[in-house]
Amino acid sequence: MKISTIPLICLFLLRPSFLSVQAQDHYLDAEEHAREGLWDSEIATIRMYREGWPMSYPIMRLRGDVPLILEFDDLAEDRSGFQYRIFHCNADWTLSDISEQEYLEGYPENNLPGGTPSFNTYTSYLHYELSIPNEDLKPLISGNYLLIVYQDYDPQKVVLARRFMVTENSVSIDAKAGVPVLSRFQACCQEIDFTVRHQGLLFNDPYSECHATILQNGVWDMAVEDLPPYQVNPEELIYDYQEENVFPGGNEFRFFDTKNTRTPTYYVRHIDYIAPFFHFELKADQLKPAHVYLSSEDINGRYAIEAEGGQDPGLDADYVFVHFTLEMPNPLEGEVFLAGALTNWQFSEQNRMRWDASRRAYTLSLLLKQGVYNYRYLFLPQASSKFDVGEIEGSFFETENEYLILFYHRSPSDRYDKLLGHQIVHSNN
């Protein structure tokens, strides 16, 4: 059972997603878990969401719901197109032991619809969109799914992978995110308690058949997984742990805005044009106070694509270089990573900050599409697999975070894990 516990110094276990563009196993890790990933440096701005809600989770109802949209940009100029395939997965993201005919209606492998060229941008790219379900395929059962996109009709040439979920919406979940019960967690952490109400559904052995997953701000590598009920009552399951469901609160995300290429806006120091890209140098960041919480609004690590004066952000937002600087007196004994949806929440070499001794600062430059972005810095101590949430950003119970709860069921006669429901809850909202 994978259940994270959070010590007082607010470290969290990361099932390491140090993915390189040459990842040998592509979308399966060493333990055969299907992972999200990006394996092509020319692919950018990958998002999957409910149609019309770009900041939503990629969750659709099994019957009668709005479709999911996968979108991304291809900055390469010499590709003929892409193909895609969908796999059904268990609750722990290992591949399900069922045939494609059992979980899909239609063709298992299909061509991705052709890309649309960017318009009036300095950087040319093709913008791709895929809707699920579509005329070629439709998921037939609930649960976890992995979508892979590849090229040259060769599934070994995977360029990206994204997770999504299909829910039966047959249970209701009442949840709250608050101050932990245990005193050692109360200053830095948050506790997620919830009740699953399953009127009309029979679970013979809820402790072994029913499991929940909790995500903070949509980050899979920080998730609490395989959580059984704490208490079983008639037609309801209580998840009221005191330690297993505790998360470090972290701090509000940092923020910058690249919509305007003429005038520096929020947290932008200056803008240069060095053909063929605009360059945004952000104001230098510092360590946040370790013992003082300062409230600020954020979008919980996400980003919104937008270009000032544009009509269609998918096609007329440009790609610009953003230069990050984190000042501190001396380098830390470990590594510093830039984190957020802007890095796909992956901790790769491309997202590792470099120490610049002459500037007494960590620096990094990324090519990003114009918009409004959240980000934070995470510290990985030497010889450790646990990121320190509080070392750079601080960690507080007052922080506003978003939690996603997923509830799975699998009876002894079932051959796959069903996703019966989900709920979203905010802390200190």
GROMACS .gro file of C-alpha atoms in nm:
model
  429
    1MET     CA    1   0.000   0.000   0.000
    2LYS     CA    2   0.153   0.333  -0.110
    3ILE     CA    3   0.072   0.585   0.160
    4SER     CA    4   0.290   0.892   0.207
    5THR     CA    5   0.367   1.023   0.554
    6ILE     CA    6   0.494   1.377   0.594
    7PRO     CA    7   0.757   1.451   0.858
    8LEU     CA    8   0.772   1.783   1.037
    9ILE     CA    9   1.030   1.934   0.802
   10CYS     CA   10   0.781   1.884   0.519
   11LEU     CA   11   0.966   1.651   0.288
   12PHE     CA   12   0.762   1.453   0.041
   13LEU     CA   13   0.840   1.131  -0.137
   14LEU     CA   14   0.863   1.162  -0.511
   15ARG     CA   15   0.829   0.848  -0.719
   16PRO     CA   16   1.105   0.994  -0.932
   17SER     CA   17   0.999   1.130  -1.270
   18PHE     CA   18   1.346   1.230  -1.382
   19LEU     CA   19   1.247   1.179  -1.744
   20SER     CA   20   1.491   1.242  -2.026
   21VAL     CA   21   1.407   1.292  -2.391
   22GLN     CA   22   1.576   0.955  -2.452
   23ALA     CA   23   1.371   0.761  -2.196
   24GLN     CA   24   1.418   0.396  -2.288
   25ASP     CA   25   1.093   0.261  -2.145
   26HIS     CA   26   0.891   0.558  -2.263
   27TYR     CA   27   0.562   0.569  -2.073
   28LEU     CA   28   0.628   0.273  -1.835
   29ASP     CA   29   0.859   0.322  -1.537
   30ALA     CA   30   1.077   0.057  -1.373
   31GLU     CA   31   0.776  -0.071  -1.175
   32GLU     CA   32   0.557  -0.088  -1.489
   33HIS     CA   33   0.348   0.215  -1.394
   34ALA     CA   34   0.212   0.417  -1.685
   35ARG     CA   35   0.349   0.766  -1.648
   36GLU     CA   36   0.293   1.102  -1.806
   37GLY     CA   37   0.594   1.225  -1.999
   38LEU     CA   38   0.743   1.427  -2.280
   39TRP     CA   39   1.015   1.272  -2.497
   40ASP     CA   40   1.056   1.527  -2.776
   41SER     CA   41   1.210   1.871  -2.727
   42GLU     CA   42   1.009   2.015  -3.019
   43ILE     CA   43   0.674   1.940  -2.850
   44ALA     CA   44   0.545   2.210  -2.615
   45THR     CA   45   0.246   2.341  -2.418
   46ILE     CA   46   0.072   2.009  -2.356
   47ARG     CA   47  -0.265   2.025  -2.182
   48MET     CA   48  -0.556   1.786  -2.137
   49TYR     CA   49  -0.884   1.911  -1.992
   50ARG     CA   50  -1.263   1.914  -2.014
   51GLU     CA   51  -1.376   2.097  -2.326
   52GLY     CA   52  -1.431   2.463  -2.246
   53TRP     CA   53  -1.241   2.447  -1.916
   54PRO     CA   54  -0.865   2.464  -1.986
   55MET     CA   55  -0.773   2.454  -1.615
   56SER     CA   56  -0.992   2.154  -1.531
   57TYR     CA   57  -0.878   1.800  -1.457
   58PRO     CA   58  -0.891   1.547  -1.744
   59ILE     CA   59  -1.192   1.362  -1.602
   60MET     CA   60  -1.501   1.271  -1.803
   61ARG     CA   61  -1.820   1.090  -1.710
   62LEU     CA   62  -1.882   0.750  -1.862
   63ARG     CA   63  -2.223   0.852  -1.994
   64GLY     CA   64  -2.337   1.181  -2.137
   65ASP     CA   65  -2.060   1.425  -2.056
   66VAL     CA   66  -1.852   1.689  -2.230
   67PRO     CA   67  -1.545   1.547  -2.410
   68LEU     CA   68  -1.183   1.583  -2.309
   69ILE     CA   69  -0.939   1.785  -2.517
   70LEU     CA   70  -0.570   1.707  -2.563
   71GLU     CA   71  -0.375   1.996  -2.716
   72PHE     CA   72  -0.009   2.063  -2.786
   73ASP     CA   73   0.222   2.248  -3.024
   74ASP     CA   74   0.487   2.104  -3.256
   75LEU     CA   75   0.774   2.343  -3.324
   76ALA     CA   76   0.939   2.109  -3.575
   77GLU     CA   77   0.890   2.187  -3.943
   78ASP     CA   78   0.947   1.850  -4.108
   79ARG     CA   79   0.695   1.607  -3.957
   80SER     CA   80   0.408   1.450  -4.147
   81GLY     CA   81   0.181   1.398  -3.846
   82PHE     CA   82   0.115   1.184  -3.541
   83GLN     CA   83  -0.077   0.878  -3.429
   84TYR     CA   84  -0.227   0.798  -3.090
   85ARG     CA   85  -0.335   0.503  -2.879
   86ILE     CA   86  -0.520   0.461  -2.549
   87PHE     CA   87  -0.453   0.209  -2.271
   88HIS     CA   88  -0.673   0.122  -1.974
   89CYS     CA   89  -0.492   0.116  -1.638
   90ASN     CA   90  -0.552  -0.007  -1.287
   91ALA     CA   91  -0.587   0.232  -0.995
   92ASP     CA   92  -0.210   0.211  -0.937
   93TRP     CA   93  -0.147   0.294  -1.306
   94THR     CA   94  -0.021  -0.048  -1.405
   95LEU     CA   95  -0.177  -0.163  -1.732
   96SER     CA   96  -0.508  -0.345  -1.693
   97ASP     CA   97  -0.530  -0.712  -1.786
   98ILE     CA   98  -0.822  -0.666  -2.025
   99SER     CA   99  -0.840  -0.647  -2.403
  100GLU     CA  100  -0.885  -0.325  -2.600
  101GLN     CA  101  -1.223  -0.452  -2.720
  102GLU     CA  102  -1.341  -0.456  -2.360
  103TYR     CA  103  -1.254  -0.094  -2.283
  104LEU     CA  104  -1.276   0.079  -2.622
  105GLU     CA  105  -1.536   0.110  -2.894
  106GLY     CA  106  -1.371   0.173  -3.228
  107TYR     CA  107  -1.012   0.155  -3.346
  108PRO     CA  108  -0.737   0.128  -3.081
  109GLU     CA  109  -0.478   0.314  -3.295
  110ASN     CA  110  -0.566   0.623  -3.496
  111ASN     CA  111  -0.421   0.920  -3.679
  112LEU     CA  112  -0.418   1.245  -3.485
  113PRO     CA  113  -0.613   1.518  -3.667
  114GLY     CA  114  -0.383   1.744  -3.868
  115GLY     CA  115  -0.221   2.041  -3.702
  116THR     CA  116  -0.322   2.404  -3.766
  117PRO     CA  117  -0.039   2.649  -3.849
  118SER     CA  118   0.026   2.937  -3.610
  119PHE     CA  119  -0.079   3.282  -3.727
  120ASN     CA  120   0.119   3.608  -3.716
  121THR     CA  121   0.386   3.472  -3.480
  122TYR     CA  122   0.765   3.506  -3.487
  123THR     CA  123   0.792   3.134  -3.408
  124SER     CA  124   0.612   2.901  -3.647
  125TYR     CA  125   0.440   2.595  -3.505
  126LEU     CA  126   0.156   2.354  -3.568
  127HIS     CA  127  -0.119   2.343  -3.306
  128TYR     CA  128  -0.279   1.999  -3.254
  129GLU     CA  129  -0.608   1.916  -3.082
  130LEU     CA  130  -0.772   1.581  -3.014
  131SER     CA  131  -1.117   1.521  -2.866
  132ILE     CA  132  -1.201   1.212  -2.657
  133PRO     CA  133  -1.442   1.049  -2.737
  134ASN     CA  134  -1.446   1.102  -3.113
  135GLU     CA  135  -1.573   0.928  -3.426
  136ASP     CA  136  -1.283   0.681  -3.413
  137LEU     CA  137  -1.303   0.566  -3.050
  138LYS     CA  138  -1.498   0.587  -2.728
  139PRO     CA  139  -1.410   0.458  -2.378
  140LEU     CA  140  -1.655   0.188  -2.268
  141ILE     CA  141  -1.569   0.149  -1.899
  142SER     CA  142  -1.464   0.369  -1.611
  143GLY     CA  143  -1.116   0.389  -1.462
  144ASN     CA  144  -0.772   0.524  -1.544
  145TYR     CA  145  -0.649   0.570  -1.900
  146LEU     CA  146  -0.320   0.660  -2.061
  147LEU     CA  147  -0.308   0.833  -2.399
  148ILE     CA  148   0.017   0.815  -2.595
  149VAL     CA  149   0.107   1.014  -2.906
  150TYR     CA  150   0.375   0.880  -3.139
  151GLN     CA  151   0.512   0.937  -3.490
  152ASP     CA  152   0.594   0.741  -3.807
  153TYR     CA  153   0.327   0.482  -3.719
  154ASP     CA  154   0.576   0.339  -3.470
  155PRO     CA  155   0.452   0.306  -3.107
  156GLN     CA  156   0.817   0.293  -2.999
  157LYS     CA  157   0.856   0.656  -3.113
  158VAL     CA  158   0.640   0.805  -2.839
  159VAL     CA  159   0.660   1.184  -2.812
  160LEU     CA  160   0.422   1.235  -2.518
  161ALA     CA  161   0.190   1.054  -2.276
  162ARG     CA  162  -0.099   1.191  -2.072
  163ARG     CA  163  -0.322   1.040  -1.807
  164PHE     CA  164  -0.699   1.086  -1.796
  165MET     CA  165  -0.989   0.933  -1.604
  166VAL     CA  166  -1.342   0.817  -1.679
  167THR     CA  167  -1.584   0.813  -1.385
  168GLU     CA  168  -1.917   0.641  -1.330
  169ASN     CA  169  -2.026   0.918  -1.092
  170SER     CA  170  -2.219   0.662  -0.885
  171VAL     CA  171  -2.107   0.775  -0.537
  172SER     CA  172  -2.101   1.113  -0.362
  173ILE     CA  173  -1.800   1.240  -0.169
  174ASP     CA  174  -1.812   1.499   0.111
  175ALA     CA  175  -1.465   1.637   0.181
  176LYS     CA  176  -1.282   1.901   0.379
  177ALA     CA  177  -0.921   2.019   0.390
  178GLY     CA  178  -0.815   2.161   0.723
  179VAL     CA  179  -0.560   2.180   1.002
  180PRO     CA  180  -0.415   1.838   1.094
  181VAL     CA  181  -0.510   1.674   1.421
  182LEU     CA  182  -0.151   1.588   1.515
  183SER     CA  183   0.029   1.888   1.662
  184ARG     CA  184   0.357   1.824   1.480
  185PHE     CA  185   0.183   1.885   1.146
  186GLN     CA  186  -0.033   2.182   1.240
  187ALA     CA  187   0.201   2.466   1.142
  188CYS     CA  188   0.315   2.332   0.804
  189CYS     CA  189   0.059   2.086   0.672
  190GLN     CA  190  -0.301   2.015   0.574
  191GLU     CA  191  -0.524   1.714   0.641
  192ILE     CA  192  -0.778   1.585   0.387
  193ASP     CA  193  -1.076   1.402   0.541
  194PHE     CA  194  -1.374   1.276   0.343
  195THR     CA  195  -1.678   1.048   0.346
  196VAL     CA  196  -1.786   0.835   0.049
  197ARG     CA  197  -2.162   0.776   0.037
  198HIS     CA  198  -2.259   0.477  -0.177
  199GLN     CA  199  -2.635   0.444  -0.147
  200GLY     CA  200  -2.758   0.148  -0.353
  201LEU     CA  201  -2.410  -0.001  -0.405
  202LEU     CA  202  -2.299  -0.312  -0.217
  203PHE     CA  203  -1.937  -0.361  -0.113
  204ASN     CA  204  -1.875  -0.705   0.041
  205ASP     CA  205  -1.539  -0.615   0.193
  206PRO     CA  206  -1.482  -0.239   0.167
  207TYR     CA  207  -1.141  -0.253   0.336
  208SER     CA  208  -0.997  -0.464   0.055
  209GLU     CA  209  -1.223  -0.364  -0.236
  210CYS     CA  210  -1.229   0.017  -0.201
  211HIS     CA  211  -0.934   0.253  -0.233
  212ALA     CA  212  -0.886   0.625  -0.273
  213THR     CA  213  -0.622   0.850  -0.424
  214ILE     CA  214  -0.563   1.213  -0.320
  215LEU     CA  215  -0.372   1.464  -0.534
  216GLN     CA  216  -0.258   1.811  -0.433
  217ASN     CA  217  -0.282   2.062  -0.719
  218GLY     CA  218  -0.291   1.776  -0.969
  219VAL     CA  219   0.062   1.652  -0.896
  220TRP     CA  220   0.075   1.274  -0.940
  221ASP     CA  221   0.423   1.234  -0.793
  222MET     CA  222   0.302   1.373  -0.462
  223ALA     CA  223  -0.021   1.171  -0.448
  224VAL     CA  224  -0.143   0.958  -0.158
  225GLU     CA  225  -0.255   0.633  -0.323
  226ASP     CA  226  -0.422   0.304  -0.231
  227LEU     CA  227  -0.587   0.449   0.080
  228PRO     CA  228  -0.845   0.209   0.230
  229PRO     CA  229  -1.141   0.327   0.439
  230TYR     CA  230  -1.065   0.418   0.798
  231GLN     CA  231  -1.415   0.328   0.915
  232VAL     CA  232  -1.713   0.154   0.753
  233ASN     CA  233  -2.071   0.258   0.828
  234PRO     CA  234  -2.395   0.158   0.656
  235GLU     CA  235  -2.378   0.302   0.303
  236GLU     CA  236  -2.083   0.525   0.383
  237LEU     CA  237  -1.706   0.492   0.409
  238ILE     CA  238  -1.512   0.724   0.639
  239TYR     CA  239  -1.161   0.842   0.547
  240ASP     CA  240  -1.052   1.023   0.863
  241TYR     CA  241  -0.687   0.941   0.918
  242GLN     CA  242  -0.451   1.155   1.122
  243GLU     CA  243  -0.126   1.103   0.930
  244GLU     CA  244  -0.168   0.908   0.606
  245ASN     CA  245  -0.382   1.183   0.450
  246VAL     CA  246  -0.158   1.478   0.549
  247PHE     CA  247   0.016   1.695   0.287
  248PRO     CA  248   0.274   1.972   0.328
  249GLY     CA  249   0.087   2.299   0.274
  250GLY     CA  250   0.370   2.456   0.080
  251ASN     CA  251   0.323   2.820  -0.013
  252GLU     CA  252   0.133   3.020  -0.270
  253PHE     CA  253   0.286   2.990  -0.616
  254ARG     CA  254   0.503   3.257  -0.772
  255PHE     CA  255   0.369   3.431  -1.080
  256PHE     CA  256   0.467   3.603  -1.405
  257ASP     CA  257   0.292   3.742  -1.714
  258THR     CA  258   0.424   3.736  -2.073
  259LYS     CA  259   0.109   3.843  -2.258
  260ASN     CA  260   0.257   4.181  -2.359
  261THR     CA  261   0.583   4.178  -2.560
  262ARG     CA  262   0.619   4.559  -2.553
  263THR     CA  263   0.582   4.659  -2.189
  264PRO     CA  264   0.707   4.463  -1.885
  265THR     CA  265   0.419   4.365  -1.659
  266TYR     CA  266   0.397   4.164  -1.337
  267TYR     CA  267   0.736   4.043  -1.214
  268VAL     CA  268   0.907   4.106  -1.550
  269ARG     CA  269   1.230   4.311  -1.523
  270HIS     CA  270   1.275   4.382  -1.892
  271ILE     CA  271   1.204   4.249  -2.242
  272ASP     CA  272   1.451   4.214  -2.528
  273TYR     CA  273   1.411   4.092  -2.883
  274ILE     CA  274   1.697   3.877  -3.005
  275ALA     CA  275   1.587   3.725  -3.333
  276PRO     CA  276   1.386   3.515  -3.362
  277PHE     CA  277   1.260   3.527  -2.998
  278PHE     CA  278   1.148   3.779  -2.741
  279HIS     CA  279   1.333   3.735  -2.412
  280PHE     CA  280   1.160   3.805  -2.079
  281GLU     CA  281   1.397   3.849  -1.786
  282LEU     CA  282   1.201   3.807  -1.466
  283LYS     CA  283   1.276   4.002  -1.153
  284ALA     CA  284   1.512   3.805  -0.931
  285ASP     CA  285   1.346   3.574  -0.678
  286GLN     CA  286   1.458   3.525  -0.319
  287LEU     CA  287   1.393   3.269  -0.049
  288LYS     CA  288   1.048   3.319   0.101
  289PRO     CA  289   1.027   3.378   0.478
  290ALA     CA  290   1.031   3.044   0.659
  291HIS     CA  291   0.802   3.147   0.945
  292VAL     CA  292   0.577   3.416   0.795
  293TYR     CA  293   0.288   3.330   0.564
  294LEU     CA  294   0.195   3.599   0.310
  295SER     CA  295  -0.137   3.551   0.133
  296SER     CA  296  -0.156   3.596  -0.245
  297GLU     CA  297  -0.385   3.469  -0.519
  298ASP     CA  298  -0.262   3.201  -0.755
  299ILE     CA  299  -0.391   2.935  -0.996
  300ASN     CA  300  -0.236   2.643  -0.808
  301GLY     CA  301   0.059   2.584  -1.036
  302ARG     CA  302  -0.126   2.608  -1.367
  303TYR     CA  303  -0.092   2.848  -1.658
  304ALA     CA  304  -0.326   3.027  -1.900
  305ILE     CA  305  -0.223   3.084  -2.262
  306GLU     CA  306  -0.293   3.438  -2.381
  307ALA     CA  307  -0.139   3.707  -2.602
  308GLU     CA  308  -0.243   4.068  -2.568
  309GLY     CA  309  -0.445   4.170  -2.873
  310GLY     CA  310  -0.476   3.813  -2.993
  311GLN     CA  311  -0.798   3.643  -3.100
  312ASP     CA  312  -0.709   3.272  -3.073
  313PRO     CA  313  -0.439   3.194  -2.810
  314GLY     CA  314  -0.388   2.845  -2.949
  315LEU     CA  315  -0.268   2.991  -3.279
  316ASP     CA  316  -0.157   3.352  -3.229
  317ALA     CA  317   0.030   3.336  -2.897
  318ASP     CA  318   0.404   3.339  -2.961
  319TYR     CA  319   0.689   3.144  -2.803
  320VAL     CA  320   0.925   3.351  -2.588
  321PHE     CA  321   1.226   3.277  -2.371
  322VAL     CA  322   1.172   3.332  -1.998
  323HIS     CA  323   1.481   3.374  -1.779
  324PHE     CA  324   1.452   3.278  -1.410
  325THR     CA  325   1.688   3.388  -1.133
  326LEU     CA  326   1.683   3.266  -0.772
  327GLU     CA  327   1.925   3.464  -0.557
  328MET     CA  328   2.081   3.321  -0.242
  329PRO     CA  329   2.411   3.370  -0.053
  330ASN     CA  330   2.551   3.023  -0.123
  331PRO     CA  331   2.455   2.716  -0.324
  332LEU     CA  332   2.250   2.451  -0.148
  333GLU     CA  333   2.382   2.100  -0.090
  334GLY     CA  334   2.163   1.940  -0.349
  335GLU     CA  335   1.969   2.038  -0.661
  336VAL     CA  336   1.705   2.305  -0.725
  337PHE     CA  337   1.428   2.245  -0.978
  338LEU     CA  338   1.172   2.476  -1.135
  339ALA     CA  339   0.829   2.321  -1.081
  340GLY     CA  340   0.473   2.366  -1.201
  341ALA     CA  341   0.254   2.288  -1.500
  342LEU     CA  342   0.500   2.491  -1.710
  343THR     CA  343   0.749   2.202  -1.668
  344ASN     CA  344   0.473   1.936  -1.685
  345TRP     CA  345   0.558   1.872  -1.317
  346GLN     CA  346   0.858   1.672  -1.438
  347PHE     CA  347   1.197   1.696  -1.271
  348SER     CA  348   1.425   1.655  -1.570
  349GLU     CA  349   1.766   1.795  -1.652
  350GLN     CA  350   1.593   2.059  -1.865
  351ASN     CA  351   1.419   2.196  -1.553
  352ARG     CA  352   1.715   2.187  -1.314
  353MET     CA  353   1.846   2.528  -1.203
  354ARG     CA  354   2.217   2.601  -1.257
  355TRP     CA  355   2.430   2.778  -0.996
  356ASP     CA  356   2.599   3.094  -1.125
  357ALA     CA  357   2.877   3.182  -0.880
  358SER     CA  358   2.936   3.525  -1.034
  359ARG     CA  359   2.573   3.626  -0.972
  360ARG     CA  360   2.527   3.431  -0.647
  361ALA     CA  361   2.213   3.283  -0.794
  362TYR     CA  362   2.050   2.983  -0.955
  363THR     CA  363   1.940   3.047  -1.313
  364LEU     CA  364   1.736   2.875  -1.584
  365SER     CA  365   1.586   2.972  -1.920
  366LEU     CA  366   1.278   2.810  -2.075
  367LEU     CA  367   1.098   2.856  -2.406
  368LEU     CA  368   0.730   2.908  -2.317
  369LYS     CA  369   0.415   3.014  -2.496
  370GLN     CA  370   0.281   3.358  -2.406
  371GLY     CA  371   0.048   3.368  -2.109
  372VAL     CA  372   0.015   3.387  -1.732
  373TYR     CA  373   0.213   3.130  -1.536
  374ASN     CA  374   0.251   2.996  -1.183
  375TYR     CA  375   0.574   2.831  -1.068
  376ARG     CA  376   0.777   2.741  -0.760
  377TYR     CA  377   1.123   2.615  -0.668
  378LEU     CA  378   1.178   2.272  -0.513
  379PHE     CA  379   1.495   2.155  -0.342
  380LEU     CA  380   1.626   1.797  -0.365
  381PRO     CA  381   1.894   1.734  -0.099
  382GLN     CA  382   2.199   1.531  -0.195
  383ALA     CA  383   2.153   1.152  -0.192
  384SER     CA  384   1.779   1.192  -0.129
  385SER     CA  385   1.462   1.095  -0.315
  386LYS     CA  386   1.253   1.340  -0.112
  387PHE     CA  387   1.201   1.699  -0.216
  388ASP     CA  388   1.206   1.958   0.061
  389VAL     CA  389   0.894   2.167   0.010
  390GLY     CA  390   0.981   2.431   0.267
  391GLU     CA  391   1.353   2.497   0.210
  392ILE     CA  392   1.297   2.768  -0.054
  393GLU     CA  393   0.924   2.840  -0.051
  394GLY     CA  394   0.824   2.777   0.311
  395SER     CA  395   0.533   2.552   0.411
  396PHE     CA  396   0.218   2.666   0.594
  397PHE     CA  397  -0.122   2.528   0.688
  398GLU     CA  398  -0.276   2.860   0.571
  399THR     CA  399  -0.182   2.804   0.204
  400GLU     CA  400  -0.470   2.767  -0.040
  401ASN     CA  401  -0.436   2.435  -0.225
  402GLU     CA  402  -0.666   2.229  -0.443
  403TYR     CA  403  -0.715   1.859  -0.370
  404LEU     CA  404  -0.860   1.598  -0.605
  405ILE     CA  405  -1.005   1.281  -0.451
  406LEU     CA  406  -1.053   0.971  -0.668
  407PHE     CA  407  -1.252   0.673  -0.538
  408TYR     CA  408  -1.195   0.326  -0.689
  409HIS     CA  409  -1.368  -0.009  -0.638
  410ARG     CA  410  -1.275  -0.360  -0.745
  411SER     CA  411  -1.467  -0.667  -0.629
  412PRO     CA  412  -1.305  -1.013  -0.633
  413SER     CA  413  -1.488  -1.093  -0.956
  414ASP     CA  414  -1.381  -0.775  -1.136
  415ARG     CA  415  -1.085  -0.768  -1.375
  416TYR     CA  416  -1.023  -0.394  -1.353
  417ASP     CA  417  -1.054  -0.103  -1.110
  418LYS     CA  418  -1.368   0.105  -1.154
  419LEU     CA  419  -1.359   0.478  -1.082
  420LEU     CA  420  -1.691   0.537  -0.907
  421GLY     CA  421  -1.652   0.904  -0.825
  422HIS     CA  422  -1.434   1.206  -0.760
  423GLN     CA  423  -1.442   1.529  -0.565
  424ILE     CA  424  -1.247   1.856  -0.557
  425VAL     CA  425  -1.190   2.043  -0.232
  426HIS     CA  426  -0.991   2.357  -0.148
  427SER     CA  427  -0.801   2.435   0.167
  428ASN     CA  428  -0.852   2.776   0.331
  429ASN     CA  429  -1.077   2.893   0.050
   0.00000   0.00000   0.00000
